[in-house]
CSV table of C-alpha atoms in Angstrom, one decimal:
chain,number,residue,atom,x,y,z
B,27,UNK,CA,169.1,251.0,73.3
B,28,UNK,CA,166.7,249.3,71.2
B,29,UNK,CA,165.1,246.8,73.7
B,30,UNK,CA,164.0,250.2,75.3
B,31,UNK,CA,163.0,251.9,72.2
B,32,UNK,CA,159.1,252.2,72.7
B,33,UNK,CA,159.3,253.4,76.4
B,34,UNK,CA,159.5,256.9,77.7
B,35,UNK,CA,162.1,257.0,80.3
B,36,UNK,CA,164.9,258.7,79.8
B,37,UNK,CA,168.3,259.5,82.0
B,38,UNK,CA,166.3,261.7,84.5
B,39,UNK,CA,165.7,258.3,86.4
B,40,UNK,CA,169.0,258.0,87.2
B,41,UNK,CA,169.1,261.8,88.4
B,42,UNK,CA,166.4,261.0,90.3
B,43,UNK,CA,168.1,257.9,92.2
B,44,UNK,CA,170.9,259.8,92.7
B,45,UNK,CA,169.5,262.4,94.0
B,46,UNK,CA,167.8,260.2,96.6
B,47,UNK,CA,170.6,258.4,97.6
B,48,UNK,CA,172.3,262.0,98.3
B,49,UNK,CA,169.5,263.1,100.2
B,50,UNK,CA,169.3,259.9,102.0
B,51,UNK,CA,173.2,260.3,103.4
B,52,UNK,CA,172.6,264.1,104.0
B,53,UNK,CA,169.2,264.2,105.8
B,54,UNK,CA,170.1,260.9,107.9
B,55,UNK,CA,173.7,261.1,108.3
B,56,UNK,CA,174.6,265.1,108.7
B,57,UNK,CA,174.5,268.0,110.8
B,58,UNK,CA,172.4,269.6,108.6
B,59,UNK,CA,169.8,266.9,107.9
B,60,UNK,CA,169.4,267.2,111.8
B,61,UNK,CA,169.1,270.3,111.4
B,62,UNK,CA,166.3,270.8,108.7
B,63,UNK,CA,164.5,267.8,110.2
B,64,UNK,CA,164.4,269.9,113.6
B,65,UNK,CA,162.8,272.7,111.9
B,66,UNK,CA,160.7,271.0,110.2
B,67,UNK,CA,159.3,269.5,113.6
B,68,UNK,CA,159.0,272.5,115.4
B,69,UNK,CA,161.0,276.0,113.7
B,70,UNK,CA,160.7,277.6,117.4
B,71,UNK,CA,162.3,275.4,119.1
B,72,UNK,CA,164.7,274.5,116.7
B,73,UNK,CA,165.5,278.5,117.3
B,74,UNK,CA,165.7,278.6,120.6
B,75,UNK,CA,168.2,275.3,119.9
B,76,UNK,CA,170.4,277.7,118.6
B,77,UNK,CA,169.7,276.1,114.9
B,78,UNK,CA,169.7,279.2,112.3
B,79,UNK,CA,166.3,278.5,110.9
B,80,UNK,CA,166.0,281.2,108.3
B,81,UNK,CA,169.4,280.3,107.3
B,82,UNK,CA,168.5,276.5,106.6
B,83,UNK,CA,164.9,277.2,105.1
B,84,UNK,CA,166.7,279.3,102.0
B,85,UNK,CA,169.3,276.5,101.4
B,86,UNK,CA,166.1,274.1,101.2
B,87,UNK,CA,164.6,276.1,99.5
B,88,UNK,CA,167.2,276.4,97.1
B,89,UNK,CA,168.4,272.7,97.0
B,90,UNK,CA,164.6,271.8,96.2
B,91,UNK,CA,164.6,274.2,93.5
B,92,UNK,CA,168.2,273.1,91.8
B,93,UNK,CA,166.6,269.4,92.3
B,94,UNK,CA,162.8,270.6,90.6
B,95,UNK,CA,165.4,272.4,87.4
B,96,UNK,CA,167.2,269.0,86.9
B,97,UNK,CA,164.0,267.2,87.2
B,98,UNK,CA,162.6,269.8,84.4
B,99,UNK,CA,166.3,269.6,82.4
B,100,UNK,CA,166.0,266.4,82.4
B,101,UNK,CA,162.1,265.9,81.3
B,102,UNK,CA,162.7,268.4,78.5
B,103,UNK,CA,166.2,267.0,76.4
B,104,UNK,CA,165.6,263.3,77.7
B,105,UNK,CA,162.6,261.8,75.2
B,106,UNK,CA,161.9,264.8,72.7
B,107,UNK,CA,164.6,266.9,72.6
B,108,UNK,CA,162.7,270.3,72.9
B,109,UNK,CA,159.9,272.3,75.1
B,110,UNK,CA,156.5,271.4,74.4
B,111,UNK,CA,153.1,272.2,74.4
B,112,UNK,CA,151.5,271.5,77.5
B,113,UNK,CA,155.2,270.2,79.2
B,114,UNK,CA,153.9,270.2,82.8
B,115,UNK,CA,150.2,268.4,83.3
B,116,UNK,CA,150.4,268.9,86.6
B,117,UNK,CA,153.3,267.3,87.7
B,118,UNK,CA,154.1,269.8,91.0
B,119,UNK,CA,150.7,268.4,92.0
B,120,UNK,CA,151.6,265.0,91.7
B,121,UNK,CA,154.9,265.6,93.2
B,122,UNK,CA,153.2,267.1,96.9
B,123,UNK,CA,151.1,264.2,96.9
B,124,UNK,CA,153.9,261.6,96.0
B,125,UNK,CA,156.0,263.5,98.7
B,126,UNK,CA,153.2,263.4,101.3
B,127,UNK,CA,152.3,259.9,100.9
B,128,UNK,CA,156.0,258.9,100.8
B,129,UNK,CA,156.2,260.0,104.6
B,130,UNK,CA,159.2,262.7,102.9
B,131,UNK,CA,161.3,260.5,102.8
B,132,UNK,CA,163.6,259.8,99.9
B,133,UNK,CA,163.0,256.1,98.9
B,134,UNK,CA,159.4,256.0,99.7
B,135,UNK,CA,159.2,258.6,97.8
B,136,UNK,CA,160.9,256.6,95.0
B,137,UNK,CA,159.0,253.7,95.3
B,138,UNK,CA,155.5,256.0,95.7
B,139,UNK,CA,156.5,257.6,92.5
B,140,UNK,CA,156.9,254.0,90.6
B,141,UNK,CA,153.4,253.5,92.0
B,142,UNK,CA,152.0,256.6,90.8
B,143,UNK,CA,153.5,256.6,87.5
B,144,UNK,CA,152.0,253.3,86.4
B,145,UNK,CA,148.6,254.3,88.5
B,146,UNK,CA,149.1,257.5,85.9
B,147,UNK,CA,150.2,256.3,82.9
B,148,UNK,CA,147.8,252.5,83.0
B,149,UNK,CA,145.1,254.8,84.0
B,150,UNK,CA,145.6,257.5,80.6
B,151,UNK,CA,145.8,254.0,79.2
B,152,UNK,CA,142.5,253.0,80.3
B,153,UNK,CA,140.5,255.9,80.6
B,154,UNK,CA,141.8,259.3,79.5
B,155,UNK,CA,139.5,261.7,80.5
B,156,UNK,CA,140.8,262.7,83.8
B,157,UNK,CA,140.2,260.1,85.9
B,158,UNK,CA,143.9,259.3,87.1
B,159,UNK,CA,144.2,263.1,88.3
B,160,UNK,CA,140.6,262.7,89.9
B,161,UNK,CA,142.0,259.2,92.2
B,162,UNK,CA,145.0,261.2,92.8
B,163,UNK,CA,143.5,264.1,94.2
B,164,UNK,CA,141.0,261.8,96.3
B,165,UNK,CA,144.1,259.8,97.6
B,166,UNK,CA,145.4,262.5,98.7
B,167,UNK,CA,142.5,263.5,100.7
B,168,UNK,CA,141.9,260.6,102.6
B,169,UNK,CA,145.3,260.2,103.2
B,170,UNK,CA,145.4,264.2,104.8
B,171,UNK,CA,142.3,263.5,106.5
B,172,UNK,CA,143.3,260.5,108.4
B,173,UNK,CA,146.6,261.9,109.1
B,174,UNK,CA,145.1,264.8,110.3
B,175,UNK,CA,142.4,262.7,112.6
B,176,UNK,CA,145.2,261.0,114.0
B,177,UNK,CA,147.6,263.7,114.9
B,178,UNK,CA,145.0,265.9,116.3
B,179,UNK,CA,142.7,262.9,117.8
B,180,UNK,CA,139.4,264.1,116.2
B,181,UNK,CA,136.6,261.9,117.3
B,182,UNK,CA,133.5,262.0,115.9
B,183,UNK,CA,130.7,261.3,118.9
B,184,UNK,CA,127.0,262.2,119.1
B,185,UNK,CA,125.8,264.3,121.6
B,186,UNK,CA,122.9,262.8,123.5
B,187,UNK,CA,119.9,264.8,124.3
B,188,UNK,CA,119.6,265.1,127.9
B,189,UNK,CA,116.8,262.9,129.6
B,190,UNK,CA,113.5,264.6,130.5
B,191,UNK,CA,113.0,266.1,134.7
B,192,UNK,CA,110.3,264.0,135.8
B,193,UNK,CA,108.2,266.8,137.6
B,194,UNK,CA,108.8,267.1,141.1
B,195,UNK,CA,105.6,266.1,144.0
B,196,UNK,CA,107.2,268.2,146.9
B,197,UNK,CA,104.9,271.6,147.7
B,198,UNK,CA,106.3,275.0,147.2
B,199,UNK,CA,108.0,276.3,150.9
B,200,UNK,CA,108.3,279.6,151.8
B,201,UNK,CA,111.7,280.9,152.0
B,202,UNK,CA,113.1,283.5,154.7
B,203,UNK,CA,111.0,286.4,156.0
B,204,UNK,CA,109.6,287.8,153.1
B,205,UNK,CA,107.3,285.3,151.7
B,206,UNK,CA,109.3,284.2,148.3
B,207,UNK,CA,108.5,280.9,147.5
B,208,UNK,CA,110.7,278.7,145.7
């Protein structure tokens, strides 16, 4: 199209949306969306539910790697037309964070992934020496951090010193029979 002819995208966008709209109907409205959301919260007692876990964490596993191969198909024939030097800067990186900070699910993590991408490319734009990946990584760390305060309640308090005995004014006594004083 040549009103899009000087940008970079390339079909795998609509891959992408359709691949979150499928993962939107199967994680929120099937069995097995239950199912992987259970073990994600708590594998044991998604178990003891009777939910085969092992079962359900290949298929994920597998699912998330068909999706990572389109996402790679689609990088590598959609603006070039061949494998390249360099093809992945990082993008599995970006992806966990993206993921993360989408809450996992699917059209946050659209909409993070818009917001990242122009945070990326404006930011190669403006200052190509690595300081894009260096806001990335510290987003993510803040972002980890708090959640992590806030799931496990971490307070930070100072411990105060304890206050000096003032010296006590009452005499020694002896104690029992055998003359130990205390």
């Amino acid at each position: 199209m040549p009103a899009l002819s000087g940008l970079t995208a390339h079909a795998g966008v609509l891959f992408g949306l359709a691949a979150a709209a499928a993962l939107t109907v199967v994680l929120d409205r099937s069995r097995w969306g239950f199912e992987i959301r259970a073990i994600g919260d708590g594998a044991q007692a998604a178990r003891a539910a009777g939910m085969p876990a092992a079962r359900n964490i290949v298929l994920v596993m597998v699912l998330s790697g068909a999706l990572a191969g389109l996402a790679g198909m689609s990088e590598v024939a959609g603006v070039v037309h061949r494998l390249q030097d360099r093809f992945s800067p990082g993008y599995g990186f970006t992806g966990i964070i993206v993921a993360w900070l989408g809450g996992l699910r699917p059209w946050a993590i659209v909409v993070v992934s818009l917001l990242f991408g122009g945070l990326l490319v404006g930011g190669k734009q403006i200052q190509p020496a690595g300081i894009p990946q260096m806001l990335q990584g510290l987003m993510l760390f803040v972002i980890v951090g708090a959640e992590a305060m806030l799931r496990y309640r971490l307070r930070v308090t100072r411990e105060r010193a304890p206050a000096p005995k003032a010296p006590s004014h009452e005499p020694a006594r002896l104690n029992g029979s055998r003359g130990d004083v205390s």
